[in-house]
Amino acid sequence: MISKFKKILAEHNLLVLGPLLVFLTLLAAQAKPFGAEGVSFLGRFLFWSAVMVLGALIAHFSVRCIQRYAKNRKQIVRDVATVALVTVLFTPVLWALIWLTALPETKEVPDLTTMLQYGTIFASGLLVLRRSFPGLDSQAPKEEEQIIQPRLYRRLPEGFEGPILRLTVHDHSVDVVTMDEVITIRSRFADAIDEMEPVLGYCTHRSHWVTREAIESVERTGGRIYIRLINGDQVPVSRKYKPKLEEAGIV
């Protein structure tokens, strides 16, 4: 993360650092940390600088977490989750900064509700800031561009972006199951699986193939094993494919 931060400073020093320093100077000159009296200009400058830097690092960490664990969710869901995570992580940090730098001079100690409100405001502002400067997340688009789409996508409707969660065969057709829909194509099951490369997946049954990323949990009912996917579907595990799934650490 430190190297990433240094890279951002090197690439965007004029774009970000100049306005940021001006903003911090004006903020320190005018804004007292939560009503604190008697805090010097230097103290206010250091306080708001720490708020900005730590907030940015927490936002970066939160965005990465949401991208990793909720990448299949809609953008609005990821945004709300990001704001919530930043708020949870940033609120105690903000409170600690107040205690360390400003609290001895404050007239009233901010309560938890007030701190959560401030945390949410900062989280929302940081999210907007990151969206306003795409370069801050320059690594993410590059990683996405390097992803090779499975050849099976060519058989699907134009504009399809995925992700595909599982494949299920019916006679001479294959159901391609996503988070929101089921698309049926004419294909041999083996061919459809081959065309899913390089996506990692497993056959759980002679009629079912699931992607590794789609697996949420394993359930056992009445001596039978099922794999639950992130969209709520249950896929049976047959005895034939169970050993391979055990080797992969799935069941």
PDB file of C-alpha atoms in Angstrom:
ATOM      1  CA  MET A   1       0.000   0.000   0.000  1.00  0.00           C
ATOM      2  CA  ILE A   2       2.885   2.365   0.770  1.00  0.00           C
ATOM      3  CA  SER A   3       4.397   1.783  -2.672  1.00  0.00           C
ATOM      4  CA  LYS A   4       0.993   2.411  -4.236  1.00  0.00           C
ATOM      5  CA  PHE A   5       0.678   5.675  -2.314  1.00  0.00           C
ATOM      6  CA  LYS A   6       4.156   6.757  -3.439  1.00  0.00           C
ATOM      7  CA  LYS A   7       3.253   5.934  -7.030  1.00  0.00           C
ATOM      8  CA  ILE A   8       0.127   8.070  -6.780  1.00  0.00           C
ATOM      9  CA  LEU A   9       2.154  10.984  -5.445  1.00  0.00           C
ATOM     10  CA  ALA A  10       4.711  10.610  -8.224  1.00  0.00           C
ATOM     11  CA  GLU A  11       2.148  10.409 -11.021  1.00  0.00           C
ATOM     12  CA  HIS A  12      -0.328  12.980  -9.761  1.00  0.00           C
ATOM     13  CA  ASN A  13       1.790  15.393  -7.715  1.00  0.00           C
ATOM     14  CA  LEU A  14       0.641  18.499  -9.573  1.00  0.00           C
ATOM     15  CA  LEU A  15      -2.927  17.317  -9.974  1.00  0.00           C
ATOM     16  CA  VAL A  16      -3.476  16.233  -6.377  1.00  0.00           C
ATOM     17  CA  LEU A  17      -0.803  17.627  -4.073  1.00  0.00           C
ATOM     18  CA  GLY A  18      -1.116  21.275  -5.081  1.00  0.00           C
ATOM     19  CA  PRO A  19      -4.875  21.631  -4.506  1.00  0.00           C
ATOM     20  CA  LEU A  20      -4.650  19.354  -1.469  1.00  0.00           C
ATOM     21  CA  LEU A  21      -2.021  21.525   0.232  1.00  0.00           C
ATOM     22  CA  VAL A  22      -4.025  24.669  -0.506  1.00  0.00           C
ATOM     23  CA  PHE A  23      -7.164  23.016   0.846  1.00  0.00           C
ATOM     24  CA  LEU A  24      -5.408  21.814   4.011  1.00  0.00           C
ATOM     25  CA  THR A  25      -3.920  25.261   4.600  1.00  0.00           C
ATOM     26  CA  LEU A  26      -7.310  26.956   4.297  1.00  0.00           C
ATOM     27  CA  LEU A  27      -8.952  24.262   6.403  1.00  0.00           C
ATOM     28  CA  ALA A  28      -6.332  24.590   9.125  1.00  0.00           C
ATOM     29  CA  ALA A  29      -6.647  28.378   9.105  1.00  0.00           C
ATOM     30  CA  GLN A  30     -10.427  28.384   9.457  1.00  0.00           C
ATOM     31  CA  ALA A  31     -11.612  25.083  10.939  1.00  0.00           C
ATOM     32  CA  LYS A  32     -11.085  24.154  14.559  1.00  0.00           C
ATOM     33  CA  PRO A  33     -11.164  20.382  15.096  1.00  0.00           C
ATOM     34  CA  PHE A  34     -14.717  19.830  16.352  1.00  0.00           C
ATOM     35  CA  GLY A  35     -14.886  23.075  18.275  1.00  0.00           C
ATOM     36  CA  ALA A  36     -11.493  22.794  19.954  1.00  0.00           C
ATOM     37  CA  GLU A  37     -10.159  26.090  21.276  1.00  0.00           C
ATOM     38  CA  GLY A  38      -6.525  27.043  21.619  1.00  0.00           C
ATOM     39  CA  VAL A  39      -5.167  24.649  18.984  1.00  0.00           C
ATOM     40  CA  SER A  40      -2.341  26.252  17.010  1.00  0.00           C
ATOM     41  CA  PHE A  41      -2.329  26.579  13.241  1.00  0.00           C
ATOM     42  CA  LEU A  42       0.323  23.847  13.041  1.00  0.00           C
ATOM     43  CA  GLY A  43      -1.761  21.583  15.244  1.00  0.00           C
ATOM     44  CA  ARG A  44      -4.832  22.116  13.086  1.00  0.00           C
ATOM     45  CA  PHE A  45      -2.800  21.545   9.919  1.00  0.00           C
ATOM     46  CA  LEU A  46      -1.389  18.272  11.267  1.00  0.00           C
ATOM     47  CA  PHE A  47      -4.823  17.153  12.467  1.00  0.00           C
ATOM     48  CA  TRP A  48      -6.551  17.662   9.121  1.00  0.00           C
ATOM     49  CA  SER A  49      -3.557  16.240   7.237  1.00  0.00           C
ATOM     50  CA  ALA A  50      -3.756  13.063   9.322  1.00  0.00           C
ATOM     51  CA  VAL A  51      -7.513  12.889   8.727  1.00  0.00           C
ATOM     52  CA  MET A  52      -7.043  13.135   4.957  1.00  0.00           C
ATOM     53  CA  VAL A  53      -4.128  10.694   4.690  1.00  0.00           C
ATOM     54  CA  LEU A  54      -5.561   8.034   7.001  1.00  0.00           C
ATOM     55  CA  GLY A  55      -8.980   8.441   5.431  1.00  0.00           C
ATOM     56  CA  ALA A  56      -7.531   7.944   1.953  1.00  0.00           C
ATOM     57  CA  LEU A  57      -5.644   4.810   3.029  1.00  0.00           C
ATOM     58  CA  ILE A  58      -8.737   3.367   4.701  1.00  0.00           C
ATOM     59  CA  ALA A  59     -10.800   4.158   1.601  1.00  0.00           C
ATOM     60  CA  HIS A  60      -8.210   2.440  -0.602  1.00  0.00           C
ATOM     61  CA  PHE A  61      -8.237  -0.653   1.625  1.00  0.00           C
ATOM     62  CA  SER A  62     -12.045  -0.700   1.745  1.00  0.00           C
ATOM     63  CA  VAL A  63     -12.425  -0.387  -2.022  1.00  0.00           C
ATOM     64  CA  ARG A  64     -10.006  -3.280  -2.533  1.00  0.00           C
ATOM     65  CA  CYS A  65     -11.923  -5.452  -0.060  1.00  0.00           C
ATOM     66  CA  ILE A  66     -15.258  -4.739  -1.713  1.00  0.00           C
ATOM     67  CA  GLN A  67     -13.804  -5.332  -5.172  1.00  0.00           C
ATOM     68  CA  ARG A  68     -12.484  -8.687  -4.031  1.00  0.00           C
ATOM     69  CA  TYR A  69     -15.409 -10.021  -2.025  1.00  0.00           C
ATOM     70  CA  ALA A  70     -18.379  -8.322  -3.708  1.00  0.00           C
ATOM     71  CA  LYS A  71     -17.234  -7.970  -7.293  1.00  0.00           C
ATOM     72  CA  ASN A  72     -20.314  -9.806  -8.571  1.00  0.00           C
ATOM     73  CA  ARG A  73     -22.693  -7.329  -6.966  1.00  0.00           C
ATOM     74  CA  LYS A  74     -24.188  -4.281  -8.627  1.00  0.00           C
ATOM     75  CA  GLN A  75     -22.246  -1.022  -8.508  1.00  0.00           C
ATOM     76  CA  ILE A  76     -24.721   0.669  -6.163  1.00  0.00           C
ATOM     77  CA  VAL A  77     -24.417  -2.254  -3.735  1.00  0.00           C
ATOM     78  CA  ARG A  78     -20.621  -2.036  -3.831  1.00  0.00           C
ATOM     79  CA  ASP A  79     -20.753   1.721  -3.252  1.00  0.00           C
ATOM     80  CA  VAL A  80     -23.031   1.369  -0.227  1.00  0.00           C
ATOM     81  CA  ALA A  81     -20.853  -1.432   1.153  1.00  0.00           C
ATOM     82  CA  THR A  82     -17.735   0.687   0.622  1.00  0.00           C
ATOM     83  CA  VAL A  83     -19.212   3.665   2.476  1.00  0.00           C
ATOM     84  CA  ALA A  84     -20.326   1.380   5.316  1.00  0.00           C
ATOM     85  CA  LEU A  85     -16.896  -0.267   5.618  1.00  0.00           C
ATOM     86  CA  VAL A  86     -15.051   3.055   5.490  1.00  0.00           C
ATOM     87  CA  THR A  87     -17.393   4.433   8.154  1.00  0.00           C
ATOM     88  CA  VAL A  88     -16.804   1.469  10.468  1.00  0.00           C
ATOM     89  CA  LEU A  89     -13.019   1.666  10.066  1.00  0.00           C
ATOM     90  CA  PHE A  90     -12.640   5.436   9.912  1.00  0.00           C
ATOM     91  CA  THR A  91     -14.876   6.431  12.845  1.00  0.00           C
ATOM     92  CA  PRO A  92     -12.597   5.012  15.599  1.00  0.00           C
ATOM     93  CA  VAL A  93      -9.550   6.464  13.821  1.00  0.00           C
ATOM     94  CA  LEU A  94     -11.181   9.885  13.727  1.00  0.00           C
ATOM     95  CA  TRP A  95     -12.134   9.616  17.378  1.00  0.00           C
ATOM     96  CA  ALA A  96      -8.553   8.654  18.268  1.00  0.00           C
ATOM     97  CA  LEU A  97      -7.201  11.661  16.377  1.00  0.00           C
ATOM     98  CA  ILE A  98      -9.535  13.953  18.300  1.00  0.00           C
ATOM     99  CA  TRP A  99      -8.400  12.457  21.598  1.00  0.00           C
ATOM    100  CA  LEU A 100      -4.727  12.796  20.669  1.00  0.00           C
ATOM    101  CA  THR A 101      -4.761  16.269  19.159  1.00  0.00           C
ATOM    102  CA  ALA A 102      -7.859  18.238  19.987  1.00  0.00           C
ATOM    103  CA  LEU A 103      -9.927  16.736  22.780  1.00  0.00           C
ATOM    104  CA  PRO A 104      -8.158  18.463  25.692  1.00  0.00           C
ATOM    105  CA  GLU A 105      -9.281  21.769  24.194  1.00  0.00           C
ATOM    106  CA  THR A 106     -12.791  20.765  23.104  1.00  0.00           C
ATOM    107  CA  LYS A 107     -15.796  22.043  24.993  1.00  0.00           C
ATOM    108  CA  GLU A 108     -17.870  18.927  24.433  1.00  0.00           C
ATOM    109  CA  VAL A 109     -16.844  15.345  23.757  1.00  0.00           C
ATOM    110  CA  PRO A 110     -18.474  14.117  20.503  1.00  0.00           C
ATOM    111  CA  ASP A 111     -20.809  11.188  21.161  1.00  0.00           C
ATOM    112  CA  LEU A 112     -20.900   7.977  19.128  1.00  0.00           C
ATOM    113  CA  THR A 113     -23.826   9.079  16.961  1.00  0.00           C
ATOM    114  CA  THR A 114     -22.064  12.299  16.036  1.00  0.00           C
ATOM    115  CA  MET A 115     -18.862  10.433  15.228  1.00  0.00           C
ATOM    116  CA  LEU A 116     -20.716   7.974  13.005  1.00  0.00           C
ATOM    117  CA  GLN A 117     -22.294  10.884  11.157  1.00  0.00           C
ATOM    118  CA  TYR A 118     -18.894  12.462  10.602  1.00  0.00           C
ATOM    119  CA  GLY A 119     -17.494   9.096   9.554  1.00  0.00           C
ATOM    120  CA  THR A 120     -20.257   8.601   6.994  1.00  0.00           C
ATOM    121  CA  ILE A 121     -19.738  12.104   5.605  1.00  0.00           C
ATOM    122  CA  PHE A 122     -15.996  11.531   5.267  1.00  0.00           C
ATOM    123  CA  ALA A 123     -16.561   8.092   3.713  1.00  0.00           C
ATOM    124  CA  SER A 124     -18.982   9.465   1.130  1.00  0.00           C
ATOM    125  CA  GLY A 125     -16.654  12.356   0.341  1.00  0.00           C
ATOM    126  CA  LEU A 126     -13.662  10.079  -0.097  1.00  0.00           C
ATOM    127  CA  LEU A 127     -15.647   7.824  -2.430  1.00  0.00           C
ATOM    128  CA  VAL A 128     -16.608  10.829  -4.551  1.00  0.00           C
ATOM    129  CA  LEU A 129     -12.972  11.990  -4.552  1.00  0.00           C
ATOM    130  CA  ARG A 130     -11.742   8.617  -5.772  1.00  0.00           C
ATOM    131  CA  ARG A 131     -14.353   8.637  -8.538  1.00  0.00           C
ATOM    132  CA  SER A 132     -13.265  12.151  -9.522  1.00  0.00           C
ATOM    133  CA  PHE A 133      -9.634  11.039  -9.925  1.00  0.00           C
ATOM    134  CA  PRO A 134      -9.659   7.750 -11.874  1.00  0.00           C
ATOM    135  CA  GLY A 135      -5.869   7.640 -11.623  1.00  0.00           C
ATOM    136  CA  LEU A 136      -6.167   6.787  -7.938  1.00  0.00           C
ATOM    137  CA  ASP A 137      -7.567   3.419  -8.989  1.00  0.00           C
ATOM    138  CA  SER A 138      -5.486   3.088 -12.123  1.00  0.00           C
ATOM    139  CA  GLN A 139      -4.406  -0.427 -11.226  1.00  0.00           C
ATOM    140  CA  ALA A 140      -7.933  -1.849 -11.196  1.00  0.00           C
ATOM    141  CA  PRO A 141      -8.836  -1.085 -14.835  1.00  0.00           C
ATOM    142  CA  LYS A 142      -5.494  -2.461 -16.005  1.00  0.00           C
ATOM    143  CA  GLU A 143      -6.135  -5.697 -14.164  1.00  0.00           C
ATOM    144  CA  GLU A 144      -9.594  -5.954 -15.729  1.00  0.00           C
ATOM    145  CA  GLU A 145      -8.196  -5.313 -19.207  1.00  0.00           C
ATOM    146  CA  GLN A 146      -5.783  -8.202 -18.773  1.00  0.00           C
ATOM    147  CA  ILE A 147      -8.573 -10.674 -18.023  1.00  0.00           C
ATOM    148  CA  ILE A 148      -9.181 -13.014 -20.962  1.00  0.00           C
ATOM    149  CA  GLN A 149     -12.870 -13.591 -21.518  1.00  0.00           C
ATOM    150  CA  PRO A 150     -13.935 -17.230 -21.968  1.00  0.00           C
ATOM    151  CA  ARG A 151     -14.710 -18.225 -25.551  1.00  0.00           C
ATOM    152  CA  LEU A 152     -18.192 -19.229 -24.396  1.00  0.00           C
ATOM    153  CA  TYR A 153     -19.054 -15.530 -24.126  1.00  0.00           C
ATOM    154  CA  ARG A 154     -19.118 -15.394 -27.936  1.00  0.00           C
ATOM    155  CA  ARG A 155     -22.177 -17.661 -27.909  1.00  0.00           C
ATOM    156  CA  LEU A 156     -24.069 -15.382 -25.551  1.00  0.00           C
ATOM    157  CA  PRO A 157     -26.100 -12.239 -26.331  1.00  0.00           C
ATOM    158  CA  GLU A 158     -24.147  -9.199 -27.462  1.00  0.00           C
ATOM    159  CA  GLY A 159     -22.975  -7.077 -24.571  1.00  0.00           C
ATOM    160  CA  PHE A 160     -22.926  -9.958 -22.086  1.00  0.00           C
ATOM    161  CA  GLU A 161     -20.359  -9.291 -19.360  1.00  0.00           C
ATOM    162  CA  GLY A 162     -21.016 -12.091 -16.895  1.00  0.00           C
ATOM    163  CA  PRO A 163     -20.065 -13.522 -14.595  1.00  0.00           C
ATOM    164  CA  ILE A 164     -21.129 -17.073 -15.349  1.00  0.00           C
ATOM    165  CA  LEU A 165     -21.826 -19.056 -12.182  1.00  0.00           C
ATOM    166  CA  ARG A 166     -22.555 -22.528 -13.498  1.00  0.00           C
ATOM    167  CA  LEU A 167     -23.360 -24.669 -16.521  1.00  0.00           C
ATOM    168  CA  THR A 168     -26.114 -27.289 -16.558  1.00  0.00           C
ATOM    169  CA  VAL A 169     -26.790 -29.689 -19.421  1.00  0.00           C
ATOM    170  CA  HIS A 170     -30.263 -30.600 -20.718  1.00  0.00           C
ATOM    171  CA  ASP A 171     -30.231 -33.079 -23.622  1.00  0.00           C
ATOM    172  CA  HIS A 172     -28.378 -31.203 -26.370  1.00  0.00           C
ATOM    173  CA  SER A 173     -28.592 -27.806 -24.694  1.00  0.00           C
ATOM    174  CA  VAL A 174     -26.630 -26.133 -21.934  1.00  0.00           C
ATOM    175  CA  ASP A 175     -28.045 -23.638 -19.447  1.00  0.00           C
ATOM    176  CA  VAL A 176     -25.608 -20.818 -18.753  1.00  0.00           C
ATOM    177  CA  VAL A 177     -26.548 -19.483 -15.319  1.00  0.00           C
ATOM    178  CA  THR A 178     -25.608 -15.977 -14.162  1.00  0.00           C
ATOM    179  CA  MET A 179     -26.614 -13.895 -11.158  1.00  0.00           C
ATOM    180  CA  ASP A 180     -29.762 -12.631 -12.864  1.00  0.00           C
ATOM    181  CA  GLU A 181     -30.675 -14.931 -15.729  1.00  0.00           C
ATOM    182  CA  VAL A 182     -30.397 -18.301 -17.431  1.00  0.00           C
ATOM    183  CA  ILE A 183     -29.285 -18.388 -21.066  1.00  0.00           C
ATOM    184  CA  THR A 184     -29.769 -21.625 -22.998  1.00  0.00           C
ATOM    185  CA  ILE A 185     -27.398 -22.450 -25.850  1.00  0.00           C
ATOM    186  CA  ARG A 186     -27.040 -25.389 -28.219  1.00  0.00           C
ATOM    187  CA  SER A 187     -23.807 -27.119 -27.299  1.00  0.00           C
ATOM    188  CA  ARG A 188     -22.250 -30.274 -26.010  1.00  0.00           C
ATOM    189  CA  PHE A 189     -21.603 -30.070 -22.287  1.00  0.00           C
ATOM    190  CA  ALA A 190     -17.905 -30.899 -22.680  1.00  0.00           C
ATOM    191  CA  ASP A 191     -17.476 -28.212 -25.328  1.00  0.00           C
ATOM    192  CA  ALA A 192     -19.144 -25.590 -23.148  1.00  0.00           C
ATOM    193  CA  ILE A 193     -16.832 -26.462 -20.258  1.00  0.00           C
ATOM    194  CA  ASP A 194     -13.763 -26.257 -22.507  1.00  0.00           C
ATOM    195  CA  GLU A 195     -14.878 -22.853 -23.733  1.00  0.00           C
ATOM    196  CA  MET A 196     -14.998 -21.544 -20.154  1.00  0.00           C
ATOM    197  CA  GLU A 197     -11.192 -21.464 -19.966  1.00  0.00           C
ATOM    198  CA  PRO A 198      -9.381 -19.769 -18.271  1.00  0.00           C
ATOM    199  CA  VAL A 199     -12.112 -19.591 -15.596  1.00  0.00           C
ATOM    200  CA  LEU A 200     -11.469 -22.088 -12.797  1.00  0.00           C
ATOM    201  CA  GLY A 201     -14.354 -24.460 -12.214  1.00  0.00           C
ATOM    202  CA  TYR A 202     -15.354 -27.980 -11.258  1.00  0.00           C
ATOM    203  CA  CYS A 203     -17.783 -30.654 -12.342  1.00  0.00           C
ATOM    204  CA  THR A 204     -19.905 -31.553  -9.337  1.00  0.00           C
ATOM    205  CA  HIS A 205     -22.204 -33.912 -11.211  1.00  0.00           C
ATOM    206  CA  ARG A 206     -22.433 -35.282 -14.721  1.00  0.00           C
ATOM    207  CA  SER A 207     -24.928 -32.501 -15.474  1.00  0.00           C
ATOM    208  CA  HIS A 208     -23.404 -29.625 -13.507  1.00  0.00           C
ATOM    209  CA  TRP A 209     -20.237 -27.525 -13.671  1.00  0.00           C
ATOM    210  CA  VAL A 210     -19.655 -24.558 -11.333  1.00  0.00           C
ATOM    211  CA  THR A 211     -17.061 -21.812 -11.207  1.00  0.00           C
ATOM    212  CA  ARG A 212     -14.817 -21.573  -8.168  1.00  0.00           C
ATOM    213  CA  GLU A 213     -15.770 -17.958  -7.569  1.00  0.00           C
ATOM    214  CA  ALA A 214     -19.470 -18.831  -7.468  1.00  0.00           C
ATOM    215  CA  ILE A 215     -19.176 -21.307  -4.578  1.00  0.00           C
ATOM    216  CA  GLU A 216     -20.490 -19.896  -1.313  1.00  0.00           C
ATOM    217  CA  SER A 217     -20.802 -22.931   0.958  1.00  0.00           C
ATOM    218  CA  VAL A 218     -21.202 -26.702   1.172  1.00  0.00           C
ATOM    219  CA  GLU A 219     -24.320 -28.248   2.669  1.00  0.00           C
ATOM    220  CA  ARG A 220     -25.055 -31.817   3.692  1.00  0.00           C
ATOM    221  CA  THR A 221     -28.630 -33.073   3.822  1.00  0.00           C
ATOM    222  CA  GLY A 222     -29.741 -36.662   4.330  1.00  0.00           C
ATOM    223  CA  GLY A 223     -26.353 -38.064   3.435  1.00  0.00           C
ATOM    224  CA  ARG A 224     -26.162 -36.031   0.221  1.00  0.00           C
ATOM    225  CA  ILE A 225     -23.823 -33.133  -0.475  1.00  0.00           C
ATOM    226  CA  TYR A 226     -24.833 -29.910  -2.154  1.00  0.00           C
ATOM    227  CA  ILE A 227     -22.856 -26.836  -3.124  1.00  0.00           C
ATOM    228  CA  ARG A 228     -24.631 -23.546  -2.562  1.00  0.00           C
ATOM    229  CA  LEU A 229     -23.743 -20.774  -4.981  1.00  0.00           C
ATOM    230  CA  ILE A 230     -23.685 -17.032  -4.365  1.00  0.00           C
ATOM    231  CA  ASN A 231     -27.031 -16.640  -6.151  1.00  0.00           C
ATOM    232  CA  GLY A 232     -28.685 -19.160  -3.815  1.00  0.00           C
ATOM    233  CA  ASP A 233     -28.718 -22.121  -6.220  1.00  0.00           C
ATOM    234  CA  GLN A 234     -27.994 -25.591  -4.862  1.00  0.00           C
ATOM    235  CA  VAL A 235     -25.964 -27.952  -7.027  1.00  0.00           C
ATOM    236  CA  PRO A 236     -25.695 -31.670  -6.172  1.00  0.00           C
ATOM    237  CA  VAL A 237     -22.358 -33.411  -5.710  1.00  0.00           C
ATOM    238  CA  SER A 238     -22.201 -36.963  -7.038  1.00  0.00           C
ATOM    239  CA  ARG A 239     -19.925 -39.713  -5.731  1.00  0.00           C
ATOM    240  CA  LYS A 240     -17.967 -39.750  -8.984  1.00  0.00           C
ATOM    241  CA  TYR A 241     -16.854 -36.127  -8.669  1.00  0.00           C
ATOM    242  CA  LYS A 242     -16.588 -35.923  -4.887  1.00  0.00           C
ATOM    243  CA  PRO A 243     -12.902 -37.050  -4.701  1.00  0.00           C
ATOM    244  CA  LYS A 244     -11.773 -34.299  -7.083  1.00  0.00           C
ATOM    245  CA  LEU A 245     -13.723 -31.725  -5.111  1.00  0.00           C
ATOM    246  CA  GLU A 246     -12.105 -32.996  -1.913  1.00  0.00           C
ATOM    247  CA  GLU A 247      -8.658 -32.665  -3.489  1.00  0.00           C
ATOM    248  CA  ALA A 248      -9.482 -29.083  -4.402  1.00  0.00           C
ATOM    249  CA  GLY A 249     -10.604 -28.368  -0.836  1.00  0.00           C
ATOM    250  CA  ILE A 250     -14.182 -27.642  -1.859  1.00  0.00           C
ATOM    251  CA  VAL A 251     -15.926 -30.351   0.181  1.00  0.00           C
TER     252      VAL A 251
END
